[in-house]
């Protein structure tokens, strides 16, 4: 992105933030409407001077001055929101300013056969974009009624004879280009807001889905997810092993160094194990200071090597907060899935192996059905 575009974007973001400070705790919907208000006011800042210049060129001073005033009100609409804290007030003032000018334009041209009449379509569109369907319906009624009344009351011709009406084509073309440009930009603004909303929704959904399967403290999978992964492996009749890992004498860490250090130890252990396992394995917190590791497609020798590496890695963990404390160690029990049994039966056998590892003196991994590793 070119530096100038980046600088413009930064300035734009700062302006939006000024109009809608974070401290407001705005809902995403409110933030979207306020951003739209800022965008349409910027559009007004772009178009109004062009039209002011146009009418000045043809010396229609009756239009130049009112348009200038209406333009100031429209451009200031975000500030009106900033100080009134009411999007309805800012929206209605913006639309009233535009509508009043367009109506005045009809008066000046003597009928709705005025280059500005096409702009009546903008009022209900703006009301919808700025968050109120009720206001849009009201503006639909107001603009159409105003058009009919303007025709009935002014239909006999020009009220103020002005030189420009001798050559109206330029004014019509200019006005129609402005109106079609504005409607296209309105749609772009709405489309952008819609896309941003979908993007936010997608991120929120992904976050929720991720939170639902993660353990809040350690960030590894939670019990529900890891157990469901085991069921899935069991349904697929895959060959797999489960390993229950339990921190040794963990209670002592809590009792001597406090719960916070205990939490930190759990986090560091989880990160270390996660770092060692392969892509195909699945690791999660089973509860308390117990973790469950699902080893897929692993032969016995491979599993032994991996678990030994994990055991050594935990024993080698350096945690500054536990400097003068015995090193963390883990015990583990491993069981290989037997076709026909349930996943929870495999976990139970792993638990028995874990119990054997504890009984045999801790800091070791025992494979169910085998002697001490
Ligand atoms: P063993 O070697 O036999 O496993 O002994 P242990 O002390 O590790 O086991 P025990 O079951 O006696 O104690 C487990 C402790 O884990 C007790 C509980 O307070 C602590 N614990 C469980 N969940 C958490 C947690 O989320 N954070 C912290 N800090 N401690 C936890
Ligand atoms: Mg323990
Ligand atoms: Mg335990």
PDB file of C-alpha atoms in Angstrom, residues 19-318:
ATOM      1  CA  UNK A  19     -16.305  10.563  16.628  1.00  0.00           C
ATOM      2  CA  UNK A  20     -16.822   7.248  18.386  1.00  0.00           C
ATOM      3  CA  UNK A  21     -14.310   6.857  21.238  1.00  0.00           C
ATOM      4  CA  UNK A  22     -13.529   3.309  22.444  1.00  0.00           C
ATOM      5  CA  UNK A  23     -14.559   4.304  25.924  1.00  0.00           C
ATOM      6  CA  UNK A  24     -18.130   4.383  24.662  1.00  0.00           C
ATOM      7  CA  UNK A  25     -18.149   0.572  24.615  1.00  0.00           C
ATOM      8  CA  UNK A  26     -20.161   0.875  21.420  1.00  0.00           C
ATOM      9  CA  UNK A  27     -21.899  -2.184  20.078  1.00  0.00           C
ATOM     10  CA  UNK A  28     -20.612  -3.342  16.671  1.00  0.00           C
ATOM     11  CA  UNK A  29     -23.907  -2.211  15.149  1.00  0.00           C
ATOM     12  CA  UNK A  30     -23.601   1.280  16.627  1.00  0.00           C
ATOM     13  CA  UNK A  31     -19.997   1.494  15.476  1.00  0.00           C
ATOM     14  CA  UNK A  32     -21.084   0.484  11.973  1.00  0.00           C
ATOM     15  CA  UNK A  33     -23.793   3.158  11.791  1.00  0.00           C
ATOM     16  CA  UNK A  34     -21.444   5.849  13.104  1.00  0.00           C
ATOM     17  CA  UNK A  35     -18.807   4.829  10.561  1.00  0.00           C
ATOM     18  CA  UNK A  36     -21.465   5.113   7.859  1.00  0.00           C
ATOM     19  CA  UNK A  37     -22.368   8.578   9.135  1.00  0.00           C
ATOM     20  CA  UNK A  38     -18.706   9.581   8.880  1.00  0.00           C
ATOM     21  CA  UNK A  39     -18.542   8.148   5.348  1.00  0.00           C
ATOM     22  CA  UNK A  40     -21.628   9.961   4.060  1.00  0.00           C
ATOM     23  CA  UNK A  41     -20.457  13.210   5.622  1.00  0.00           C
ATOM     24  CA  UNK A  42     -17.109  12.756   3.829  1.00  0.00           C
ATOM     25  CA  UNK A  43     -19.040  12.157   0.617  1.00  0.00           C
ATOM     26  CA  UNK A  44     -20.904  15.415   1.270  1.00  0.00           C
ATOM     27  CA  UNK A  45     -17.558  17.140   1.858  1.00  0.00           C
ATOM     28  CA  UNK A  46     -16.522  15.931  -1.588  1.00  0.00           C
ATOM     29  CA  UNK A  47     -19.693  16.679  -3.544  1.00  0.00           C
ATOM     30  CA  UNK A  48     -21.105  19.828  -1.965  1.00  0.00           C
ATOM     31  CA  UNK A  49     -18.151  22.056  -2.998  1.00  0.00           C
ATOM     32  CA  UNK A  50     -18.494  20.719  -6.564  1.00  0.00           C
ATOM     33  CA  UNK A  51     -22.165  21.718  -6.663  1.00  0.00           C
ATOM     34  CA  UNK A  52     -21.486  25.039  -4.956  1.00  0.00           C
ATOM     35  CA  UNK A  53     -18.910  25.732  -7.650  1.00  0.00           C
ATOM     36  CA  UNK A  54     -21.314  24.654 -10.363  1.00  0.00           C
ATOM     37  CA  UNK A  55     -24.084  27.007  -9.198  1.00  0.00           C
ATOM     38  CA  UNK A  56     -21.554  29.785  -8.692  1.00  0.00           C
ATOM     39  CA  UNK A  57     -20.424  29.313 -12.286  1.00  0.00           C
ATOM     40  CA  UNK A  58     -23.959  29.850 -13.554  1.00  0.00           C
ATOM     41  CA  UNK A  59     -24.445  32.589 -10.955  1.00  0.00           C
ATOM     42  CA  UNK A  60     -27.421  30.980  -9.233  1.00  0.00           C
ATOM     43  CA  UNK A  61     -26.674  32.685  -5.933  1.00  0.00           C
ATOM     44  CA  UNK A  62     -30.062  31.667  -4.511  1.00  0.00           C
ATOM     45  CA  UNK A  63     -28.707  28.114  -4.589  1.00  0.00           C
ATOM     46  CA  UNK A  64     -25.054  28.729  -3.766  1.00  0.00           C
ATOM     47  CA  UNK A  65     -25.592  30.134  -0.297  1.00  0.00           C
ATOM     48  CA  UNK A  66     -28.264  27.635   0.918  1.00  0.00           C
ATOM     49  CA  UNK A  67     -26.198  24.715  -0.462  1.00  0.00           C
ATOM     50  CA  UNK A  68     -23.132  26.014   1.312  1.00  0.00           C
ATOM     51  CA  UNK A  69     -25.075  26.157   4.606  1.00  0.00           C
ATOM     52  CA  UNK A  70     -26.658  22.718   4.057  1.00  0.00           C
ATOM     53  CA  UNK A  71     -23.218  21.344   3.187  1.00  0.00           C
ATOM     54  CA  UNK A  72     -21.714  22.635   6.430  1.00  0.00           C
ATOM     55  CA  UNK A  73     -24.528  20.963   8.401  1.00  0.00           C
ATOM     56  CA  UNK A  74     -24.048  17.664   6.532  1.00  0.00           C
ATOM     57  CA  UNK A  75     -20.282  17.652   6.943  1.00  0.00           C
ATOM     58  CA  UNK A  76     -20.710  18.485  10.627  1.00  0.00           C
ATOM     59  CA  UNK A  77     -23.187  15.620  11.231  1.00  0.00           C
ATOM     60  CA  UNK A  78     -20.554  13.347  12.848  1.00  0.00           C
ATOM     61  CA  UNK A  79     -19.688  16.163  15.240  1.00  0.00           C
ATOM     62  CA  UNK A  80     -23.373  16.606  16.011  1.00  0.00           C
ATOM     63  CA  UNK A  81     -23.377  12.917  16.934  1.00  0.00           C
ATOM     64  CA  UNK A  82     -20.169  13.370  18.964  1.00  0.00           C
ATOM     65  CA  UNK A  83     -21.767  16.051  21.110  1.00  0.00           C
ATOM     66  CA  UNK A  84     -25.412  14.935  21.170  1.00  0.00           C
ATOM     67  CA  UNK A  85     -24.513  11.248  21.582  1.00  0.00           C
ATOM     68  CA  UNK A  86     -27.612  10.535  19.521  1.00  0.00           C
ATOM     69  CA  UNK A  87     -27.357   8.916  16.125  1.00  0.00           C
ATOM     70  CA  UNK A  88     -31.032   9.732  15.479  1.00  0.00           C
ATOM     71  CA  UNK A  89     -30.423  13.447  16.007  1.00  0.00           C
ATOM     72  CA  UNK A  90     -27.347  13.444  13.743  1.00  0.00           C
ATOM     73  CA  UNK A  91     -29.120  11.371  11.080  1.00  0.00           C
ATOM     74  CA  UNK A  92     -32.259  13.498  10.969  1.00  0.00           C
ATOM     75  CA  UNK A  93     -30.311  16.776  10.908  1.00  0.00           C
ATOM     76  CA  UNK A  94     -28.196  15.459   8.025  1.00  0.00           C
ATOM     77  CA  UNK A  95     -31.239  14.362   6.024  1.00  0.00           C
ATOM     78  CA  UNK A  96     -33.236  17.502   6.807  1.00  0.00           C
ATOM     79  CA  UNK A  97     -30.323  19.642   5.553  1.00  0.00           C
ATOM     80  CA  UNK A  98     -30.138  17.738   2.266  1.00  0.00           C
ATOM     81  CA  UNK A  99     -33.917  17.581   1.854  1.00  0.00           C
ATOM     82  CA  UNK A 100     -34.430  21.276   2.597  1.00  0.00           C
ATOM     83  CA  UNK A 101     -31.901  22.222  -0.021  1.00  0.00           C
ATOM     84  CA  UNK A 102     -33.371  19.890  -2.634  1.00  0.00           C
ATOM     85  CA  UNK A 103     -36.841  21.264  -1.948  1.00  0.00           C
ATOM     86  CA  UNK A 104     -35.516  24.795  -2.223  1.00  0.00           C
ATOM     87  CA  UNK A 105     -33.925  23.812  -5.529  1.00  0.00           C
ATOM     88  CA  UNK A 106     -37.406  22.792  -6.759  1.00  0.00           C
ATOM     89  CA  UNK A 107     -38.735  26.166  -5.659  1.00  0.00           C
ATOM     90  CA  UNK A 108     -35.936  27.960  -7.467  1.00  0.00           C
ATOM     91  CA  UNK A 109     -36.452  25.947 -10.656  1.00  0.00           C
ATOM     92  CA  UNK A 110     -40.188  26.392 -10.341  1.00  0.00           C
ATOM     93  CA  UNK A 111     -41.203  22.719 -10.291  1.00  0.00           C
ATOM     94  CA  UNK A 112     -40.043  19.225  -9.641  1.00  0.00           C
ATOM     95  CA  UNK A 113     -38.644  19.376 -13.158  1.00  0.00           C
ATOM     96  CA  UNK A 114     -35.509  20.448 -11.381  1.00  0.00           C
ATOM     97  CA  UNK A 115     -32.054  18.908 -11.663  1.00  0.00           C
ATOM     98  CA  UNK A 116     -32.146  18.319  -7.910  1.00  0.00           C
ATOM     99  CA  UNK A 117     -35.407  16.331  -7.824  1.00  0.00           C
ATOM    100  CA  UNK A 118     -33.624  13.060  -8.552  1.00  0.00           C
ATOM    101  CA  UNK A 119     -31.904  13.477  -5.190  1.00  0.00           C
ATOM    102  CA  UNK A 120     -35.125  12.838  -3.262  1.00  0.00           C
ATOM    103  CA  UNK A 121     -34.279   9.165  -3.552  1.00  0.00           C
ATOM    104  CA  UNK A 122     -31.280   9.787  -1.283  1.00  0.00           C
ATOM    105  CA  UNK A 123     -33.347  10.582   1.850  1.00  0.00           C
ATOM    106  CA  UNK A 124     -34.865   7.131   2.517  1.00  0.00           C
ATOM    107  CA  UNK A 125     -31.600   5.476   1.447  1.00  0.00           C
ATOM    108  CA  UNK A 126     -29.650   7.567   3.931  1.00  0.00           C
ATOM    109  CA  UNK A 127     -32.164   6.799   6.682  1.00  0.00           C
ATOM    110  CA  UNK A 128     -31.729   3.057   6.122  1.00  0.00           C
ATOM    111  CA  UNK A 129     -27.965   3.321   5.976  1.00  0.00           C
ATOM    112  CA  UNK A 130     -27.978   5.323   9.166  1.00  0.00           C
ATOM    113  CA  UNK A 131     -29.874   2.663  11.024  1.00  0.00           C
ATOM    114  CA  UNK A 132     -33.577   3.455  10.967  1.00  0.00           C
ATOM    115  CA  UNK A 133     -36.135   1.725   8.775  1.00  0.00           C
ATOM    116  CA  UNK A 134     -38.910   3.741  10.440  1.00  0.00           C
ATOM    117  CA  UNK A 135     -37.172   6.977   9.479  1.00  0.00           C
ATOM    118  CA  UNK A 136     -36.716   5.624   5.936  1.00  0.00           C
ATOM    119  CA  UNK A 137     -40.456   4.983   5.608  1.00  0.00           C
ATOM    120  CA  UNK A 138     -41.175   8.461   6.945  1.00  0.00           C
ATOM    121  CA  UNK A 139     -38.726  10.022   4.454  1.00  0.00           C
ATOM    122  CA  UNK A 140     -40.207   8.021   1.611  1.00  0.00           C
ATOM    123  CA  UNK A 141     -43.591   9.543   2.435  1.00  0.00           C
ATOM    124  CA  UNK A 142     -42.208  13.030   3.031  1.00  0.00           C
ATOM    125  CA  UNK A 143     -40.176  13.204  -0.193  1.00  0.00           C
ATOM    126  CA  UNK A 144     -42.931  11.838  -2.423  1.00  0.00           C
ATOM    127  CA  UNK A 145     -45.578  14.050  -0.843  1.00  0.00           C
ATOM    128  CA  UNK A 146     -43.233  17.032  -1.138  1.00  0.00           C
ATOM    129  CA  UNK A 147     -42.669  16.288  -4.819  1.00  0.00           C
ATOM    130  CA  UNK A 148     -46.412  16.137  -5.565  1.00  0.00           C
ATOM    131  CA  UNK A 149     -47.118  19.253  -3.504  1.00  0.00           C
ATOM    132  CA  UNK A 150     -44.217  21.105  -5.112  1.00  0.00           C
ATOM    133  CA  UNK A 151     -45.659  20.298  -8.511  1.00  0.00           C
ATOM    134  CA  UNK A 152     -49.189  21.314  -7.524  1.00  0.00           C
ATOM    135  CA  UNK A 153     -48.044  24.546  -5.955  1.00  0.00           C
ATOM    136  CA  UNK A 154     -45.217  25.540  -8.300  1.00  0.00           C
ATOM    137  CA  UNK A 155     -46.219  23.748 -11.449  1.00  0.00           C
ATOM    138  CA  UNK A 156     -46.895  26.870 -13.450  1.00  0.00           C
ATOM    139  CA  UNK A 157     -43.321  27.710 -14.055  1.00  0.00           C
ATOM    140  CA  UNK A 158     -40.277  29.435 -12.805  1.00  0.00           C
ATOM    141  CA  UNK A 159     -40.701  31.396  -9.603  1.00  0.00           C
ATOM    142  CA  UNK A 160     -37.383  33.185  -9.825  1.00  0.00           C
ATOM    143  CA  UNK A 161     -36.352  33.866 -13.406  1.00  0.00           C
ATOM    144  CA  UNK A 162     -32.687  32.990 -13.536  1.00  0.00           C
ATOM    145  CA  UNK A 163     -30.241  32.904 -16.379  1.00  0.00           C
ATOM    146  CA  UNK A 164     -29.226  29.306 -15.886  1.00  0.00           C
ATOM    147  CA  UNK A 165     -32.656  27.953 -16.762  1.00  0.00           C
ATOM    148  CA  UNK A 166     -31.949  29.031 -20.307  1.00  0.00           C
ATOM    149  CA  UNK A 167     -29.350  26.319 -20.445  1.00  0.00           C
ATOM    150  CA  UNK A 168     -30.490  23.668 -17.990  1.00  0.00           C
ATOM    151  CA  UNK A 169     -28.864  20.612 -19.594  1.00  0.00           C
ATOM    152  CA  UNK A 170     -25.537  21.172 -17.935  1.00  0.00           C
ATOM    153  CA  UNK A 171     -27.265  21.404 -14.540  1.00  0.00           C
ATOM    154  CA  UNK A 172     -29.284  18.230 -15.158  1.00  0.00           C
ATOM    155  CA  UNK A 173     -26.276  16.227 -16.286  1.00  0.00           C
ATOM    156  CA  UNK A 174     -24.200  17.460 -13.349  1.00  0.00           C
ATOM    157  CA  UNK A 175     -26.949  16.645 -10.878  1.00  0.00           C
ATOM    158  CA  UNK A 176     -27.638  13.205 -12.316  1.00  0.00           C
ATOM    159  CA  UNK A 177     -23.969  12.295 -12.335  1.00  0.00           C
ATOM    160  CA  UNK A 178     -23.722  13.447  -8.702  1.00  0.00           C
ATOM    161  CA  UNK A 179     -26.818  11.480  -7.710  1.00  0.00           C
ATOM    162  CA  UNK A 180     -25.802   8.264  -9.455  1.00  0.00           C
ATOM    163  CA  UNK A 181     -22.285   8.575  -8.067  1.00  0.00           C
ATOM    164  CA  UNK A 182     -23.726   9.037  -4.572  1.00  0.00           C
ATOM    165  CA  UNK A 183     -26.086   6.063  -4.849  1.00  0.00           C
ATOM    166  CA  UNK A 184     -23.178   3.898  -6.032  1.00  0.00           C
ATOM    167  CA  UNK A 185     -21.066   5.105  -3.101  1.00  0.00           C
ATOM    168  CA  UNK A 186     -24.000   4.479  -0.713  1.00  0.00           C
ATOM    169  CA  UNK A 187     -24.142   0.896  -1.941  1.00  0.00           C
ATOM    170  CA  UNK A 188     -20.387   0.568  -1.611  1.00  0.00           C
ATOM    171  CA  UNK A 189     -20.554   1.838   1.968  1.00  0.00           C
ATOM    172  CA  UNK A 190     -23.356  -0.621   2.816  1.00  0.00           C
ATOM    173  CA  UNK A 191     -21.560  -3.479   1.082  1.00  0.00           C
ATOM    174  CA  UNK A 192     -18.327  -2.701   2.929  1.00  0.00           C
ATOM    175  CA  UNK A 193     -20.141  -2.571   6.241  1.00  0.00           C
ATOM    176  CA  UNK A 194     -21.831  -5.891   5.430  1.00  0.00           C
ATOM    177  CA  UNK A 195     -18.498  -7.495   4.534  1.00  0.00           C
ATOM    178  CA  UNK A 196     -16.869  -6.197   7.688  1.00  0.00           C
ATOM    179  CA  UNK A 197     -19.793  -7.513   9.753  1.00  0.00           C
ATOM    180  CA  UNK A 198     -19.471 -10.959   8.126  1.00  0.00           C
ATOM    181  CA  UNK A 199     -15.730 -10.937   8.724  1.00  0.00           C
ATOM    182  CA  UNK A 200     -16.297 -10.096  12.385  1.00  0.00           C
ATOM    183  CA  UNK A 201     -18.940 -12.806  12.639  1.00  0.00           C
ATOM    184  CA  UNK A 202     -16.588 -15.330  11.063  1.00  0.00           C
ATOM    185  CA  UNK A 203     -13.800 -14.449  13.495  1.00  0.00           C
ATOM    186  CA  UNK A 204     -16.255 -14.584  16.423  1.00  0.00           C
ATOM    187  CA  UNK A 205     -17.511 -18.008  15.300  1.00  0.00           C
ATOM    188  CA  UNK A 206     -13.983 -19.320  14.939  1.00  0.00           C
ATOM    189  CA  UNK A 207     -13.083 -17.969  18.376  1.00  0.00           C
ATOM    190  CA  UNK A 208     -16.164 -19.554  19.927  1.00  0.00           C
ATOM    191  CA  UNK A 209     -15.472 -22.882  18.201  1.00  0.00           C
ATOM    192  CA  UNK A 210     -11.874 -22.755  19.370  1.00  0.00           C
ATOM    193  CA  UNK A 211     -12.826 -21.809  22.939  1.00  0.00           C
ATOM    194  CA  UNK A 212     -15.273 -24.703  23.038  1.00  0.00           C
ATOM    195  CA  UNK A 213     -12.494 -27.231  22.492  1.00  0.00           C
ATOM    196  CA  UNK A 214      -9.675 -25.555  24.444  1.00  0.00           C
ATOM    197  CA  UNK A 215      -8.727 -25.641  28.080  1.00  0.00           C
ATOM    198  CA  UNK A 216      -8.850 -22.096  29.435  1.00  0.00           C
ATOM    199  CA  UNK A 217      -5.687 -22.315  31.546  1.00  0.00           C
ATOM    200  CA  UNK A 218      -3.273 -24.183  29.307  1.00  0.00           C
ATOM    201  CA  UNK A 219      -4.683 -23.573  25.831  1.00  0.00           C
ATOM    202  CA  UNK A 220      -4.397 -27.262  24.904  1.00  0.00           C
ATOM    203  CA  UNK A 221      -7.537 -29.259  24.042  1.00  0.00           C
ATOM    204  CA  UNK A 222     -10.039 -29.787  26.825  1.00  0.00           C
ATOM    205  CA  UNK A 223     -11.304 -33.097  28.112  1.00  0.00           C
ATOM    206  CA  UNK A 224     -14.470 -33.085  26.020  1.00  0.00           C
ATOM    207  CA  UNK A 225     -12.555 -32.646  22.804  1.00  0.00           C
ATOM    208  CA  UNK A 226      -9.832 -35.176  23.482  1.00  0.00           C
ATOM    209  CA  UNK A 227     -12.401 -37.789  24.580  1.00  0.00           C
ATOM    210  CA  UNK A 228     -14.419 -37.145  21.423  1.00  0.00           C
ATOM    211  CA  UNK A 229     -11.228 -37.565  19.382  1.00  0.00           C
ATOM    212  CA  UNK A 230     -10.699 -40.927  21.063  1.00  0.00           C
ATOM    213  CA  UNK A 231     -14.298 -41.955  20.214  1.00  0.00           C
ATOM    214  CA  UNK A 232     -13.695 -40.924  16.646  1.00  0.00           C
ATOM    215  CA  UNK A 233     -10.510 -42.994  16.441  1.00  0.00           C
ATOM    216  CA  UNK A 234     -12.408 -45.883  18.022  1.00  0.00           C
ATOM    217  CA  UNK A 235     -15.257 -45.591  15.456  1.00  0.00           C
ATOM    218  CA  UNK A 236     -12.734 -45.569  12.653  1.00  0.00           C
ATOM    219  CA  UNK A 237     -11.239 -48.719  14.232  1.00  0.00           C
ATOM    220  CA  UNK A 238      -7.836 -47.060  14.011  1.00  0.00           C
ATOM    221  CA  UNK A 239      -4.904 -48.475  15.864  1.00  0.00           C
ATOM    222  CA  UNK A 240      -4.054 -45.975  18.558  1.00  0.00           C
ATOM    223  CA  UNK A 241      -2.759 -45.662  22.093  1.00  0.00           C
ATOM    224  CA  UNK A 242      -3.753 -43.366  24.883  1.00  0.00           C
ATOM    225  CA  UNK A 243      -1.393 -42.037  27.496  1.00  0.00           C
ATOM    226  CA  UNK A 244      -2.424 -40.461  30.763  1.00  0.00           C
ATOM    227  CA  UNK A 245       0.212 -38.095  32.124  1.00  0.00           C
ATOM    228  CA  UNK A 246       0.081 -36.866  35.703  1.00  0.00           C
ATOM    229  CA  UNK A 247       2.373 -34.360  37.388  1.00  0.00           C
ATOM    230  CA  UNK A 248       4.148 -35.846  40.358  1.00  0.00           C
ATOM    231  CA  UNK A 249       3.541 -34.367  43.796  1.00  0.00           C
ATOM    232  CA  UNK A 250       1.873 -31.417  42.208  1.00  0.00           C
ATOM    233  CA  UNK A 251       0.021 -30.570  45.369  1.00  0.00           C
ATOM    234  CA  UNK A 252       3.366 -29.681  46.961  1.00  0.00           C
ATOM    235  CA  UNK A 253       3.906 -26.940  44.370  1.00  0.00           C
ATOM    236  CA  UNK A 254       0.533 -25.422  45.210  1.00  0.00           C
ATOM    237  CA  UNK A 255       1.058 -25.813  48.952  1.00  0.00           C
ATOM    238  CA  UNK A 256       4.571 -24.364  49.002  1.00  0.00           C
ATOM    239  CA  UNK A 257       4.661 -21.857  46.163  1.00  0.00           C
ATOM    240  CA  UNK A 258       1.018 -20.956  45.752  1.00  0.00           C
ATOM    241  CA  UNK A 259      -1.708 -21.694  43.276  1.00  0.00           C
ATOM    242  CA  UNK A 260      -0.426 -19.164  40.729  1.00  0.00           C
ATOM    243  CA  UNK A 261       2.922 -20.951  40.432  1.00  0.00           C
ATOM    244  CA  UNK A 262       0.992 -24.234  40.209  1.00  0.00           C
ATOM    245  CA  UNK A 263      -0.968 -22.775  37.296  1.00  0.00           C
ATOM    246  CA  UNK A 264       2.236 -21.613  35.654  1.00  0.00           C
ATOM    247  CA  UNK A 265       3.753 -25.095  36.018  1.00  0.00           C
ATOM    248  CA  UNK A 266       0.669 -26.602  34.335  1.00  0.00           C
ATOM    249  CA  UNK A 267       0.963 -24.129  31.481  1.00  0.00           C
ATOM    250  CA  UNK A 268       4.670 -24.759  30.965  1.00  0.00           C
ATOM    251  CA  UNK A 269       4.188 -28.530  31.015  1.00  0.00           C
ATOM    252  CA  UNK A 270       1.332 -28.294  28.504  1.00  0.00           C
ATOM    253  CA  UNK A 271       3.404 -26.140  26.141  1.00  0.00           C
ATOM    254  CA  UNK A 272       6.384 -28.510  26.414  1.00  0.00           C
ATOM    255  CA  UNK A 273       4.325 -31.622  25.628  1.00  0.00           C
ATOM    256  CA  UNK A 274       2.481 -29.888  22.810  1.00  0.00           C
ATOM    257  CA  UNK A 275       5.835 -28.945  21.355  1.00  0.00           C
ATOM    258  CA  UNK A 276       7.094 -32.545  21.370  1.00  0.00           C
ATOM    259  CA  UNK A 277       4.138 -34.372  19.868  1.00  0.00           C
ATOM    260  CA  UNK A 278       3.591 -35.036  16.183  1.00  0.00           C
ATOM    261  CA  UNK A 279       0.946 -33.520  13.958  1.00  0.00           C
ATOM    262  CA  UNK A 280      -1.107 -36.706  14.049  1.00  0.00           C
ATOM    263  CA  UNK A 281      -1.211 -36.846  17.865  1.00  0.00           C
ATOM    264  CA  UNK A 282      -3.812 -35.133  19.973  1.00  0.00           C
ATOM    265  CA  UNK A 283      -3.058 -33.720  23.387  1.00  0.00           C
ATOM    266  CA  UNK A 284      -5.330 -32.212  25.995  1.00  0.00           C
ATOM    267  CA  UNK A 285      -5.974 -31.575  29.668  1.00  0.00           C
ATOM    268  CA  UNK A 286      -7.935 -34.398  31.185  1.00  0.00           C
ATOM    269  CA  UNK A 287      -8.563 -32.579  34.462  1.00  0.00           C
ATOM    270  CA  UNK A 288      -6.567 -31.043  37.342  1.00  0.00           C
ATOM    271  CA  UNK A 289      -2.921 -31.895  36.772  1.00  0.00           C
ATOM    272  CA  UNK A 290      -3.641 -34.792  34.442  1.00  0.00           C
ATOM    273  CA  UNK A 291      -3.203 -34.714  30.696  1.00  0.00           C
ATOM    274  CA  UNK A 292      -4.276 -37.142  28.029  1.00  0.00           C
ATOM    275  CA  UNK A 293      -2.323 -37.885  24.902  1.00  0.00           C
ATOM    276  CA  UNK A 294      -3.825 -39.730  21.969  1.00  0.00           C
ATOM    277  CA  UNK A 295      -1.136 -41.358  19.845  1.00  0.00           C
ATOM    278  CA  UNK A 296      -2.325 -42.304  16.402  1.00  0.00           C
ATOM    279  CA  UNK A 297      -0.537 -44.548  13.937  1.00  0.00           C
ATOM    280  CA  UNK A 298       2.276 -45.101  16.400  1.00  0.00           C
ATOM    281  CA  UNK A 299       4.159 -48.329  16.816  1.00  0.00           C
ATOM    282  CA  UNK A 300       5.262 -49.342  20.282  1.00  0.00           C
ATOM    283  CA  UNK A 301       8.884 -48.360  19.793  1.00  0.00           C
ATOM    284  CA  UNK A 302       7.918 -44.949  18.402  1.00  0.00           C
ATOM    285  CA  UNK A 303       5.528 -44.288  21.291  1.00  0.00           C
ATOM    286  CA  UNK A 304       8.170 -45.264  23.830  1.00  0.00           C
ATOM    287  CA  UNK A 305      10.698 -42.916  22.286  1.00  0.00           C
ATOM    288  CA  UNK A 306       8.235 -40.035  22.158  1.00  0.00           C
ATOM    289  CA  UNK A 307       7.064 -40.452  25.741  1.00  0.00           C
ATOM    290  CA  UNK A 308      10.575 -40.786  27.030  1.00  0.00           C
ATOM    291  CA  UNK A 309      11.466 -37.563  25.242  1.00  0.00           C
ATOM    292  CA  UNK A 310       8.478 -35.872  26.839  1.00  0.00           C
ATOM    293  CA  UNK A 311       9.375 -37.171  30.293  1.00  0.00           C
ATOM    294  CA  UNK A 312      12.943 -35.895  29.963  1.00  0.00           C
ATOM    295  CA  UNK A 313      11.806 -32.563  28.591  1.00  0.00           C
ATOM    296  CA  UNK A 314       9.510 -32.003  31.580  1.00  0.00           C
ATOM    297  CA  UNK A 315      12.247 -32.985  34.002  1.00  0.00           C
ATOM    298  CA  UNK A 316      14.545 -30.457  32.322  1.00  0.00           C
ATOM    299  CA  UNK A 317      12.028 -27.587  32.489  1.00  0.00           C
ATOM    300  CA  UNK A 318      13.471 -24.415  34.007  1.00  0.00           C
TER     301      UNK A 318
END
